[in-house]
Coordinates of C-alpha atoms in Angstrom, one line a residue:
Chain A
M1 CA 71.4 106.4 79.5
K2 CA 68.0 107.8 79.0
W3 CA 66.2 110.0 81.5
S4 CA 62.5 110.6 81.5
K5 CA 61.6 114.1 82.8
Q6 CA 59.0 114.3 85.4
G7 CA 58.8 118.1 85.4
K8 CA 59.4 120.6 88.2
I9 CA 58.5 119.1 91.5
F10 CA 59.3 121.9 94.0
D11 CA 58.8 125.7 93.7
P12 CA 60.2 127.6 96.8
T13 CA 57.8 130.5 96.2
E14 CA 54.9 128.3 97.0
H15 CA 56.1 127.5 100.5
V16 CA 57.0 129.2 103.8
L17 CA 60.7 128.7 104.2
P18 CA 62.9 129.1 107.3
N19 CA 65.3 132.0 107.8
N20 CA 62.8 134.3 105.9
C21 CA 64.0 132.8 102.6
R22 CA 61.8 133.5 99.6
E23 CA 63.3 132.3 96.4
F24 CA 65.8 129.7 95.2
A25 CA 65.9 126.0 95.9
Q26 CA 69.3 125.2 94.6
S27 CA 71.3 122.0 94.3
P28 CA 68.7 119.5 95.7
Q29 CA 70.5 116.6 97.4
T30 CA 68.8 113.6 99.1
L31 CA 68.8 111.6 102.3
V32 CA 66.7 108.5 101.6
M33 CA 64.8 107.4 104.7
S34 CA 62.5 104.4 105.5
D35 CA 59.3 106.3 104.9
R36 CA 60.4 109.4 102.9
V37 CA 63.1 111.1 100.8
R38 CA 64.4 114.2 102.4
V39 CA 65.7 116.7 99.8
Y40 CA 68.0 119.4 101.1
F41 CA 68.5 122.5 99.1
S42 CA 69.9 126.0 99.4
T43 CA 67.6 129.0 99.5
R44 CA 68.2 132.7 99.9
V45 CA 67.4 135.8 101.9
R46 CA 68.7 139.3 101.4
D47 CA 70.8 140.7 104.3
S48 CA 70.9 144.2 105.7
I49 CA 73.0 145.5 102.7
G50 CA 70.8 143.8 100.1
K51 CA 73.2 140.9 99.3
Y52 CA 72.1 137.3 99.3
L53 CA 72.7 134.8 102.1
S54 CA 72.2 131.1 101.3
H55 CA 70.6 128.9 103.9
V56 CA 69.9 125.2 103.9
A57 CA 66.4 123.9 104.1
F58 CA 64.7 120.6 103.2
V59 CA 61.5 119.2 101.8
D60 CA 60.3 115.7 102.5
F61 CA 58.7 113.7 99.7
D62 CA 57.1 110.3 99.9
K63 CA 59.1 107.4 98.6
N64 CA 57.7 107.6 95.1
M65 CA 58.6 111.3 94.8
Q66 CA 54.9 112.1 94.0
N67 CA 53.8 114.0 97.1
I68 CA 55.3 116.6 99.5
I69 CA 55.0 115.6 103.1
G70 CA 56.4 118.8 104.6
V71 CA 59.0 121.6 104.5
S72 CA 61.5 122.4 107.2
K73 CA 60.5 125.3 109.4
H74 CA 63.7 125.5 111.5
T75 CA 67.3 126.4 110.9
V76 CA 68.9 123.1 109.6
I77 CA 72.4 124.4 110.0
E78 CA 73.7 127.7 111.2
L79 CA 75.8 130.0 109.0
G80 CA 79.3 130.7 110.3
G81 CA 80.3 133.5 112.6
L82 CA 82.2 136.8 111.8
G83 CA 85.1 136.1 109.4
C84 CA 84.4 132.4 109.1
F85 CA 84.4 130.6 105.7
D86 CA 80.7 130.0 105.7
E87 CA 79.5 133.3 107.1
H88 CA 77.6 134.3 103.9
G89 CA 76.0 131.1 102.9
I90 CA 76.0 127.3 102.6
F91 CA 75.5 126.1 99.1
P92 CA 75.4 123.3 98.3
I93 CA 75.1 120.6 101.1
N94 CA 75.8 117.0 100.4
V95 CA 74.5 114.5 103.0
V96 CA 75.9 110.9 103.6
R97 CA 74.5 108.4 106.0
D98 CA 77.4 107.0 108.1
G99 CA 76.3 104.5 110.7
D100 CA 73.8 106.2 113.1
R101 CA 74.8 109.7 112.1
V102 CA 74.5 111.7 109.0
L103 CA 77.5 113.6 107.7
A104 CA 77.0 116.8 105.8
Y105 CA 79.7 118.2 103.5
T106 CA 78.9 121.9 103.1
T107 CA 80.3 124.5 100.7
G108 CA 80.7 127.7 102.8
W109 CA 80.8 131.1 101.1
N110 CA 82.6 134.2 102.3
R111 CA 82.6 137.6 100.5
K112 CA 85.8 139.3 99.4
V113 CA 86.9 142.6 97.9
S114 CA 88.9 142.1 94.7
V115 CA 86.8 139.1 93.7
S116 CA 83.3 138.5 94.8
V117 CA 83.7 135.4 97.0
D118 CA 85.7 132.5 98.1
A119 CA 84.5 129.0 99.1
S120 CA 85.7 126.1 101.3
I121 CA 84.3 122.7 102.2
G122 CA 83.1 122.2 105.8
L123 CA 81.8 119.2 107.7
A124 CA 78.7 119.1 109.9
I125 CA 77.2 116.1 111.7
S126 CA 73.6 115.2 112.5
H127 CA 72.6 112.9 115.3
D128 CA 68.8 113.3 114.7
D129 CA 68.6 111.7 111.3
G130 CA 69.3 114.8 109.4
F131 CA 66.9 117.2 111.1
T132 CA 69.7 119.5 112.3
F133 CA 73.5 119.5 111.9
Q134 CA 76.3 120.6 114.2
K135 CA 79.5 121.9 112.7
Y136 CA 82.8 120.0 113.1
G137 CA 84.7 123.2 114.1
N138 CA 84.4 126.7 112.9
G139 CA 86.8 126.2 110.0
P140 CA 86.8 124.1 106.9
I141 CA 88.0 120.5 106.3
M142 CA 89.1 121.3 102.8
T143 CA 90.3 124.7 101.7
S144 CA 92.8 126.4 99.4
S145 CA 96.1 124.6 99.0
L146 CA 99.3 125.0 97.1
N147 CA 97.9 124.1 93.7
E148 CA 94.2 124.6 94.4
P149 CA 94.3 128.3 95.3
F150 CA 90.7 129.2 95.9
L151 CA 87.0 128.2 95.5
I152 CA 87.0 124.7 96.9
G153 CA 83.4 123.4 96.9
D154 CA 80.7 121.2 95.6
A155 CA 81.7 118.1 97.6
F156 CA 80.0 114.9 96.8
V157 CA 81.0 112.0 99.1
A158 CA 80.4 108.3 98.7
L159 CA 81.8 105.2 100.5
Y160 CA 83.2 102.4 98.2
E161 CA 85.0 99.5 99.9
E162 CA 85.4 101.4 103.2
I163 CA 87.1 104.3 101.5
Y164 CA 85.5 107.7 101.5
H165 CA 85.6 109.2 98.1
M166 CA 85.0 112.9 97.5
W167 CA 84.5 114.6 94.2
Y168 CA 84.7 118.4 94.4
I169 CA 85.7 121.4 92.5
Y170 CA 88.6 123.8 92.8
G171 CA 89.2 127.2 91.3
T172 CA 92.0 127.6 88.8
K173 CA 91.8 131.3 87.9
W174 CA 89.9 134.5 88.2
K175 CA 89.9 136.1 84.8
K176 CA 88.8 139.4 83.4
F177 CA 87.1 138.8 80.0
V178 CA 85.8 142.3 79.7
K179 CA 87.8 145.2 81.1
S180 CA 84.8 146.9 82.7
D181 CA 83.3 143.7 84.2
P182 CA 84.4 142.1 87.4
P183 CA 86.6 139.0 87.0
D184 CA 84.9 135.6 86.3
R185 CA 86.0 132.4 87.9
V186 CA 87.1 129.1 86.4
Y187 CA 86.8 125.8 88.3
K188 CA 87.4 122.1 87.6
I189 CA 86.4 118.8 89.1
A190 CA 88.8 116.8 91.2
H191 CA 88.9 113.8 93.5
A192 CA 90.1 113.1 97.1
T193 CA 90.0 110.0 99.4
S194 CA 89.8 109.6 103.1
D195 CA 89.8 106.8 105.8
D196 CA 87.6 108.8 108.2
G197 CA 85.7 111.3 106.2
I198 CA 87.5 114.2 107.9
N199 CA 91.1 114.1 106.7
W200 CA 91.4 114.0 103.0
H201 CA 94.1 113.2 100.5
R202 CA 93.7 115.0 97.2
D203 CA 94.7 113.4 93.9
G204 CA 95.8 116.9 92.8
R205 CA 94.6 116.8 89.2
Q206 CA 91.6 117.7 87.1
I207 CA 89.8 114.4 86.4
I208 CA 87.2 115.5 83.8
A209 CA 88.6 116.7 80.4
D210 CA 87.4 120.1 79.1
R211 CA 85.0 120.0 76.3
L212 CA 84.3 123.7 75.6
N213 CA 87.7 125.2 76.1
A214 CA 90.4 125.7 78.8
D215 CA 88.1 128.2 80.6
E216 CA 85.2 125.8 80.9
C217 CA 83.7 125.8 84.4
Q218 CA 82.7 122.3 85.7
A219 CA 80.6 122.0 88.8
L220 CA 78.6 119.7 91.1
P221 CA 79.7 116.2 90.4
T222 CA 77.4 113.4 91.5
V223 CA 78.5 109.7 91.2
F224 CA 76.7 106.4 91.3
H225 CA 77.6 102.8 90.7
R226 CA 75.6 100.6 88.4
D227 CA 76.3 97.4 86.4
G228 CA 80.0 97.5 87.2
T229 CA 80.6 101.0 86.1
Y230 CA 80.8 104.3 88.0
H231 CA 78.7 107.1 86.4
M232 CA 79.3 110.8 87.0
Y233 CA 76.9 113.6 86.2
F234 CA 78.0 117.2 86.6
C235 CA 77.2 120.5 85.0
Y236 CA 79.5 122.8 82.9
R237 CA 79.3 126.2 81.3
Q238 CA 81.3 128.9 79.6
A239 CA 83.2 131.1 82.1
H240 CA 81.7 134.4 80.8
G241 CA 78.2 135.5 79.8
F242 CA 76.6 132.4 81.4
R243 CA 73.9 134.2 83.3
K244 CA 71.8 135.7 80.5
Q245 CA 72.9 133.8 77.4
S246 CA 71.5 130.3 77.2
N247 CA 74.2 129.1 74.8
N248 CA 76.8 129.9 77.5
A249 CA 74.8 128.6 80.4
Y250 CA 75.0 125.4 82.4
R251 CA 74.4 122.1 80.7
I252 CA 74.5 118.6 82.2
G253 CA 77.6 116.5 81.4
Y254 CA 78.4 112.9 81.8
A255 CA 81.5 110.7 82.4
Y256 CA 82.1 107.1 83.3
S257 CA 84.9 105.1 85.0
N258 CA 85.7 101.5 85.8
D259 CA 88.3 102.3 88.4
L260 CA 87.3 105.6 90.1
I261 CA 90.6 107.0 88.7
N262 CA 90.3 107.4 85.0
W263 CA 87.1 109.0 83.7
E264 CA 85.9 109.1 80.1
R265 CA 83.8 112.1 79.4
D266 CA 81.0 111.6 76.9
D267 CA 78.3 114.2 77.2
S268 CA 76.4 112.7 74.3
K269 CA 75.5 109.8 76.5
A270 CA 74.1 112.0 79.3
G271 CA 70.6 111.2 78.2
I272 CA 69.2 114.5 79.3
D273 CA 69.2 118.0 77.9
V274 CA 67.4 121.3 78.0
S275 CA 63.8 121.4 77.0
E276 CA 62.3 123.2 74.0
D277 CA 60.6 125.6 76.4
G278 CA 59.6 125.9 80.0
W279 CA 61.4 125.9 83.3
D280 CA 64.5 124.1 82.2
S281 CA 64.8 125.4 78.6
Q282 CA 67.6 128.0 79.2
M283 CA 69.8 126.1 81.6
Q284 CA 70.3 122.8 83.4
C285 CA 72.5 122.6 86.4
Y286 CA 73.3 121.0 89.8
P287 CA 72.4 117.4 89.0
H288 CA 72.0 114.9 91.9
T289 CA 71.4 111.2 91.3
F290 CA 70.0 108.8 93.9
Q291 CA 68.1 105.6 94.3
A292 CA 64.8 105.0 96.1
D293 CA 62.7 101.8 96.0
G294 CA 64.8 100.4 93.2
K295 CA 64.4 103.4 90.9
D296 CA 67.2 105.7 89.7
Y297 CA 66.4 109.4 89.9
M298 CA 68.0 112.7 89.0
L299 CA 67.1 116.0 90.7
Y300 CA 68.4 119.1 89.0
N301 CA 67.8 122.8 88.7
G302 CA 66.7 124.7 85.6
N303 CA 66.6 128.3 84.5
E304 CA 68.1 131.1 86.7
F305 CA 70.2 128.6 88.7
G306 CA 67.1 127.3 90.5
R307 CA 65.5 130.5 91.5
F308 CA 62.0 128.9 91.0
G309 CA 62.8 125.4 92.1
F310 CA 64.0 122.0 91.0
G311 CA 62.7 119.1 88.9
L312 CA 63.0 115.4 88.7
A313 CA 63.9 112.8 86.0
V314 CA 63.7 109.0 86.2
L315 CA 66.2 106.7 84.5
D316 CA 64.5 104.6 81.8
E317 CA 67.4 102.3 80.8
Chain B
M1 CA 116.9 137.4 133.0
F2 CA 118.3 138.3 129.6
K3 CA 120.3 141.5 129.5
W4 CA 120.3 143.3 126.1
E5 CA 122.3 146.3 125.1
K6 CA 120.4 148.3 122.6
L7 CA 122.5 149.3 119.7
G8 CA 119.9 151.6 118.2
K9 CA 117.9 151.8 115.0
I10 CA 119.7 150.4 112.1
F11 CA 117.3 151.0 109.2
D12 CA 114.4 153.3 108.5
P13 CA 113.2 153.2 104.9
R14 CA 112.1 156.8 105.2
D15 CA 115.8 157.8 105.3
Y16 CA 116.4 156.1 101.9
K17 CA 113.3 157.0 99.9
N18 CA 115.4 158.0 96.8
E19 CA 117.6 154.9 96.9
S20 CA 115.0 152.1 96.8
W21 CA 111.3 151.4 96.2
M22 CA 110.6 151.3 99.9
Q23 CA 108.7 154.3 101.3
E24 CA 107.7 153.3 104.9
F25 CA 107.8 150.4 107.3
A26 CA 110.5 147.8 108.0
Q27 CA 108.7 144.9 109.6
S28 CA 109.4 141.4 110.7
P29 CA 113.2 141.2 110.3
S30 CA 114.7 137.7 109.5
V31 CA 118.4 137.1 108.8
L32 CA 120.4 135.0 106.4
I33 CA 124.1 134.9 107.1
Y34 CA 126.6 135.2 104.2
E35 CA 130.4 135.2 104.2
K36 CA 130.8 138.9 104.2
H37 CA 127.5 140.3 105.1
V38 CA 124.3 139.6 107.0
R39 CA 121.1 139.9 104.9
V40 CA 118.1 141.1 106.9
Y41 CA 114.9 140.3 105.1
L42 CA 112.0 142.5 106.1
C43 CA 108.6 143.6 104.9
S44 CA 108.2 147.1 103.5
R45 CA 105.6 149.2 101.7
P46 CA 105.5 151.6 98.8
A47 CA 103.3 154.6 99.1
P48 CA 99.6 153.7 99.7
T49 CA 97.4 153.0 96.7
P50 CA 94.8 155.7 95.7
D51 CA 92.2 154.1 98.0
G52 CA 94.6 154.8 101.0
Q53 CA 95.4 151.1 101.5
Y54 CA 98.9 149.6 101.8
L55 CA 100.5 146.7 100.0
S56 CA 103.4 144.9 101.8
F57 CA 106.3 143.4 100.0
L58 CA 109.4 141.3 100.8
S59 CA 112.6 143.3 100.8
Y60 CA 116.1 143.2 102.3
I61 CA 119.1 145.1 103.5
D62 CA 122.7 143.8 103.7
L63 CA 124.7 144.6 106.9
D64 CA 128.5 144.5 107.1
R65 CA 129.3 141.2 109.0
E66 CA 132.1 143.0 110.8
N67 CA 129.9 145.9 111.7
L68 CA 126.2 145.3 111.8
L69 CA 125.4 149.0 112.2
K70 CA 126.7 149.6 108.7
I71 CA 124.4 149.0 105.7
V72 CA 126.3 147.9 102.6
N73 CA 123.4 147.3 100.2
I74 CA 119.7 148.0 99.9
C75 CA 117.2 146.0 97.9
K76 CA 116.4 148.0 94.8
E77 CA 113.5 146.0 93.4
R78 CA 110.7 144.0 94.9
I79 CA 111.9 140.5 95.2
L80 CA 108.6 138.6 95.4
S81 CA 105.5 139.6 93.5
L82 CA 102.1 139.5 94.9
G83 CA 99.5 136.9 94.0
G84 CA 96.8 137.3 91.3
Y85 CA 93.1 137.9 91.5
G86 CA 91.5 136.1 94.4
T87 CA 94.6 134.4 95.7
F88 CA 95.5 134.4 99.4
D89 CA 98.5 136.7 98.9
E90 CA 97.0 139.3 96.6
F91 CA 97.4 142.2 98.9
G92 CA 100.6 141.6 100.8
T93 CA 103.3 139.3 102.1
Y94 CA 104.0 139.9 105.8
P95 CA 105.4 138.7 108.1
I96 CA 108.2 136.5 106.7
S97 CA 110.7 134.0 107.9
V98 CA 113.7 132.9 105.8
I99 CA 115.8 129.8 105.9
R100 CA 118.7 128.3 103.8
D101 CA 118.3 124.7 102.8
Q102 CA 121.2 123.3 100.7
D103 CA 121.3 125.3 97.5
E104 CA 118.0 127.1 97.9
V105 CA 116.6 129.8 100.1
R106 CA 113.0 129.5 101.3
V107 CA 110.8 132.3 102.5
Y108 CA 107.6 131.4 104.5
Y109 CA 105.3 134.3 104.6
A110 CA 101.8 135.3 105.6
G111 CA 99.8 136.3 102.5
W112 CA 97.0 138.8 102.8
T113 CA 93.7 139.0 101.2
R114 CA 90.8 141.5 101.7
C115 CA 87.3 140.5 102.8
E116 CA 84.0 142.2 103.2
S117 CA 82.7 141.5 106.7
V118 CA 86.2 141.6 108.3
P119 CA 89.1 143.7 106.9
F120 CA 91.4 140.8 105.9
N121 CA 92.3 137.2 106.1
A122 CA 95.7 135.5 105.9
A123 CA 97.3 132.1 105.1
I124 CA 100.9 130.9 105.0
G125 CA 102.7 130.6 101.7
L126 CA 106.2 129.5 100.5
A127 CA 108.5 131.0 97.9
I128 CA 111.9 129.7 96.9
S129 CA 115.1 131.4 95.7
H130 CA 117.6 129.6 93.5
D131 CA 119.9 132.6 93.2
N132 CA 121.1 132.7 96.8
G133 CA 118.3 134.8 98.1
V134 CA 118.1 137.6 95.6
S135 CA 114.8 136.8 94.0
F136 CA 111.9 134.4 95.0
T137 CA 109.2 132.5 93.1
R138 CA 106.2 131.2 94.9
L139 CA 105.9 127.4 94.9
G140 CA 102.2 127.5 93.9
E141 CA 99.4 129.9 93.7
G142 CA 97.9 128.7 96.9
P143 CA 99.1 128.5 100.5
V144 CA 101.2 125.7 102.1
L145 CA 99.4 126.1 105.4
S146 CA 95.7 127.1 105.4
Y147 CA 92.5 126.9 107.4
S148 CA 91.2 123.8 109.2
P149 CA 88.3 123.0 111.6
D150 CA 89.9 124.5 114.7
E151 CA 92.1 127.1 112.9
P152 CA 89.3 128.9 111.0
F153 CA 91.1 132.0 109.7
L154 CA 94.2 134.3 110.0
L155 CA 97.1 131.9 109.8
G156 CA 100.1 134.1 110.0
S157 CA 103.4 135.2 111.6
P158 CA 105.3 132.1 110.4
R159 CA 108.8 131.2 111.8
I160 CA 110.5 128.4 110.0
R161 CA 113.1 126.1 111.6
K162 CA 114.8 122.9 110.7
Y163 CA 116.1 120.6 113.5
G164 CA 117.8 117.5 112.1
E165 CA 115.8 116.4 109.1
K166 CA 112.5 117.7 110.5
W167 CA 110.9 121.0 109.6
Y168 CA 109.0 123.0 112.2
L169 CA 106.8 126.0 111.7
W170 CA 105.6 128.2 114.5
Y171 CA 102.8 130.5 113.5
V172 CA 99.6 132.1 114.8
S173 CA 96.0 131.1 114.2
G174 CA 92.9 133.3 114.5
K175 CA 90.5 132.4 117.2
E176 CA 87.8 135.0 116.9
W177 CA 86.8 138.3 115.4
L178 CA 85.6 140.7 118.0
K179 CA 83.0 143.3 117.1
T180 CA 84.0 146.9 118.0
D181 CA 82.6 150.3 117.4
S182 CA 84.7 150.5 114.2
K183 CA 86.4 147.6 112.4
P184 CA 86.3 144.1 113.8
E185 CA 89.5 143.1 115.7
P186 CA 91.0 139.6 115.6
V187 CA 92.3 137.4 118.5
Y188 CA 95.1 135.0 117.6
K189 CA 97.4 132.6 119.4
I190 CA 100.7 130.8 118.8
R191 CA 100.6 127.3 117.3
M192 CA 103.0 124.8 115.7
A193 CA 103.2 122.3 112.8
S194 CA 105.9 119.9 111.7
S195 CA 106.8 118.4 108.3
D196 CA 109.2 116.1 106.6
D197 CA 109.6 118.3 103.5
G198 CA 108.6 121.8 104.7
I199 CA 105.6 121.7 102.2
N200 CA 103.2 119.1 103.6
W201 CA 102.5 120.0 107.3
V202 CA 100.9 118.2 110.2
K203 CA 99.4 120.7 112.7
F204 CA 100.0 120.1 116.4
G205 CA 96.5 121.5 117.0
K206 CA 96.9 123.3 120.4
D207 CA 97.7 126.8 121.6
L208 CA 101.2 126.7 122.9
I209 CA 101.5 129.7 125.1
E210 CA 99.2 130.4 128.0
D211 CA 97.5 133.8 128.1
K212 CA 98.8 136.6 130.3
L213 CA 96.4 139.4 129.3
G214 CA 93.3 137.2 129.3
E215 CA 91.5 135.2 126.6
Y216 CA 91.6 138.1 124.1
E217 CA 95.3 138.5 124.2
C218 CA 96.9 138.5 120.8
Q219 CA 100.2 136.6 120.4
A220 CA 102.5 136.8 117.4
C221 CA 105.9 136.2 116.0
P222 CA 107.0 133.1 117.8
D223 CA 110.7 133.3 117.2
V224 CA 112.3 130.0 118.4
I225 CA 116.0 129.4 119.0
F226 CA 117.6 126.2 120.2
R227 CA 120.4 126.7 122.7
D228 CA 122.0 124.8 125.5
G229 CA 119.6 122.0 125.5
K230 CA 116.4 124.0 125.4
Y231 CA 114.1 125.7 123.0
H232 CA 113.7 129.4 123.7
M233 CA 110.8 131.5 122.2
F234 CA 110.7 135.2 122.0
F235 CA 107.3 136.5 120.8
S236 CA 105.1 139.5 120.8
Y237 CA 101.8 140.0 122.6
R238 CA 99.2 142.7 123.1
L239 CA 95.7 143.5 123.9
S240 CA 93.1 143.0 121.2
H241 CA 92.0 146.7 121.7
N242 CA 93.9 150.0 121.9
Y243 CA 97.0 148.4 120.6
K244 CA 98.2 151.3 118.6
S245 CA 99.0 153.2 121.8
K246 CA 101.9 152.9 124.1
E247 CA 99.8 151.4 126.8
G248 CA 98.2 148.6 124.7
G249 CA 101.0 148.1 122.1
Y250 CA 103.0 145.0 121.5
R251 CA 105.5 143.8 124.1
I252 CA 108.1 141.1 123.9
G253 CA 107.4 137.9 125.8
Y254 CA 109.5 134.8 126.5
A255 CA 108.9 131.1 127.0
S256 CA 111.1 128.0 127.1
S257 CA 110.6 124.3 126.4
V258 CA 112.5 121.1 126.4
D259 CA 110.2 119.3 123.9
M260 CA 108.7 122.1 121.8
I261 CA 105.2 121.1 123.1
H262 CA 105.1 122.2 126.7
W263 CA 106.1 125.8 127.1
N264 CA 106.8 127.7 130.3
R265 CA 106.0 131.4 129.8
R266 CA 108.1 133.9 131.8
D267 CA 107.9 137.3 130.1
E268 CA 109.9 138.9 132.9
M269 CA 112.9 137.1 131.6
A270 CA 112.8 138.6 128.1
G271 CA 114.7 141.7 129.2
M272 CA 113.6 143.8 126.2
S273 CA 111.2 146.7 126.8
V274 CA 110.4 150.1 125.4
S275 CA 112.9 153.0 125.7
E276 CA 112.3 156.2 127.5
S277 CA 112.1 158.1 124.3
G278 CA 112.8 157.7 120.6
W279 CA 111.9 155.2 117.8
D280 CA 111.2 152.3 120.2
S281 CA 109.6 154.2 123.0
E282 CA 106.0 153.0 122.4
M283 CA 106.5 149.5 121.0
V284 CA 109.0 146.8 120.7
N285 CA 107.9 143.8 118.8
Y286 CA 108.6 141.1 116.2
P287 CA 111.8 140.0 117.8
H288 CA 114.2 137.9 115.8
V289 CA 117.1 136.4 117.7
F290 CA 120.3 135.0 116.0
T291 CA 123.9 134.2 116.8
L292 CA 126.8 135.5 114.7
D293 CA 130.6 135.1 115.3
G294 CA 130.2 134.3 119.0
E295 CA 127.6 137.0 119.8
T296 CA 123.8 136.9 120.1
Y297 CA 121.7 139.6 118.7
M298 CA 118.0 140.6 118.6
L299 CA 116.5 142.4 115.7
Y300 CA 113.1 144.0 116.4
Q301 CA 110.7 146.6 115.1
G302 CA 109.7 149.7 117.0
N303 CA 106.9 152.3 117.1
E304 CA 103.9 152.2 114.9
M305 CA 104.3 148.5 114.1
G306 CA 107.6 149.1 112.4
R307 CA 106.8 152.3 110.5
A308 CA 109.7 153.8 112.4
G309 CA 112.1 151.0 111.3
I310 CA 114.1 148.2 112.9
G311 CA 116.8 148.2 115.5
L312 CA 119.4 145.9 116.9
A313 CA 120.3 144.8 120.4
R314 CA 123.3 142.7 121.5
L315 CA 123.0 140.1 124.3
V316 CA 125.2 141.0 127.3
S317 CA 124.2 138.1 129.5
P318 CA 123.8 135.3 130.2
Q319 CA 125.8 133.3 127.6
D320 CA 124.8 130.0 129.0
W321 CA 121.0 129.5 128.5
C322 CA 120.6 126.1 130.1
C323 CA 119.6 127.4 133.5
I324 CA 117.3 130.3 132.4

């Protein structure tokens, strides 16, 4: 694979965003429409105690991804009520066209006390072509279970041969690396299948081998099918010191599979890496691949987890 | 109506502070019957941590099978550890329900975690004993029954039963957190799930017991016993506010069913209410009904949500439950 970088294409600080959000356009994910490409992302506002809430917004591009048509001015999906899994944010959101409706798989965040947060996967449904979404219940469709004890998130759903496939992440541990620091989380990529997109059967195993070490964090899988092979992009990082130290920060990884069960990881084939300098020189994260008008694209975030927007790359070969 | 003879308080950890790790609280009694004794599993607490908050642990006492008012042994150590950072049961295991299955003993418990916007959340875990109920190891780091679209938080109060080859779990599910002048208060209702192995559960997905105190009634501890062709449920219920007082505190309700799905609530039949004075004068709750050597008993916790210990009552009548 070889990706040709097109540069940063959206900066949230240059637009008026809904819910009083100012910065962050994280984890861009697309709904390809007849006349445009809608890119959903998570953006942030500080609440009354100064902590971040993540809200979903979108920006519409024309089909060649060159021009912005407009940015959402309304609440695309409400955050959850008091005590709900998605009370403090939805990040990311993955949208899947399913007949005349659009399904959204959300990662909802809720703040905790001994550790900072927990996450679960929710479902929301749109009947207006992705303009707004209504939640399928107040609770999640995928949450902690016997061997996946916390931090269930980053769902990416695709339909292959009438089976819904979900790639997602689950937490394996919260670990204190430095006694005076709060615990850091470790999470891995897994896979589940479903007949209806609502009730999921989990494989119950880590599907992508660790490359850095056992505490490697793997996030945001995105999968596409091309030339008889399934390709997965994701991001990975060290569990500690990943915010400030570029060497420990997110990079984009790659794996491939012929059967959707066994995945061979080979990051050297990813065909994209951090730049020498500029907006994606310290970090690359939250990749999302999609097709529009016959071209293969990748959206992704750069430095500071997407605080100042996302960029685009096009597949050359 | 059931007629119970109260036999009095049988255990208060405050009376045994030097003999065990338990300091206060004996909550959610659940029995396992042995040849010579009856083991009463319960939830108790050491002294609060420096921040003033409590942790709740699984414990037990052994009663003489010939004389249930006589304690023959008290649990010396905590028999189930709490979960690690960020797990669902990091801050407590309460309430609990114990069952014997071939050569293992299982405890289903509500695990507690602490949250920022609401005080806590809970999900249901499973731990197993291979030494006849002395010590327990959790089956996994996560829960066996957790949240779903219409059960968004607070899954607790498990009661495990096995009828034939099928496992049944009665439990409660949170409906809503109500804002108050101080901490938010939850509303929760009784629900049910079934399973072939006691590990993978299918939720029934409906509230089982109609409200008596309005939509904000809290229902807990659905203790089910099959007898004389019917399923009988003793449970606890209270208002969502002012429940720490005598007026608003937990009371014991009763419902019956022939199919486990349709329940007929008739609290007036329960026959168990607060005493004029003493340890159970403000609250009676978390009933657990069991039969032993031809008699039927109810264990329950009293005032201050069991801080004052647990007591025992013996069924006087009726012995035939088919026509209740």
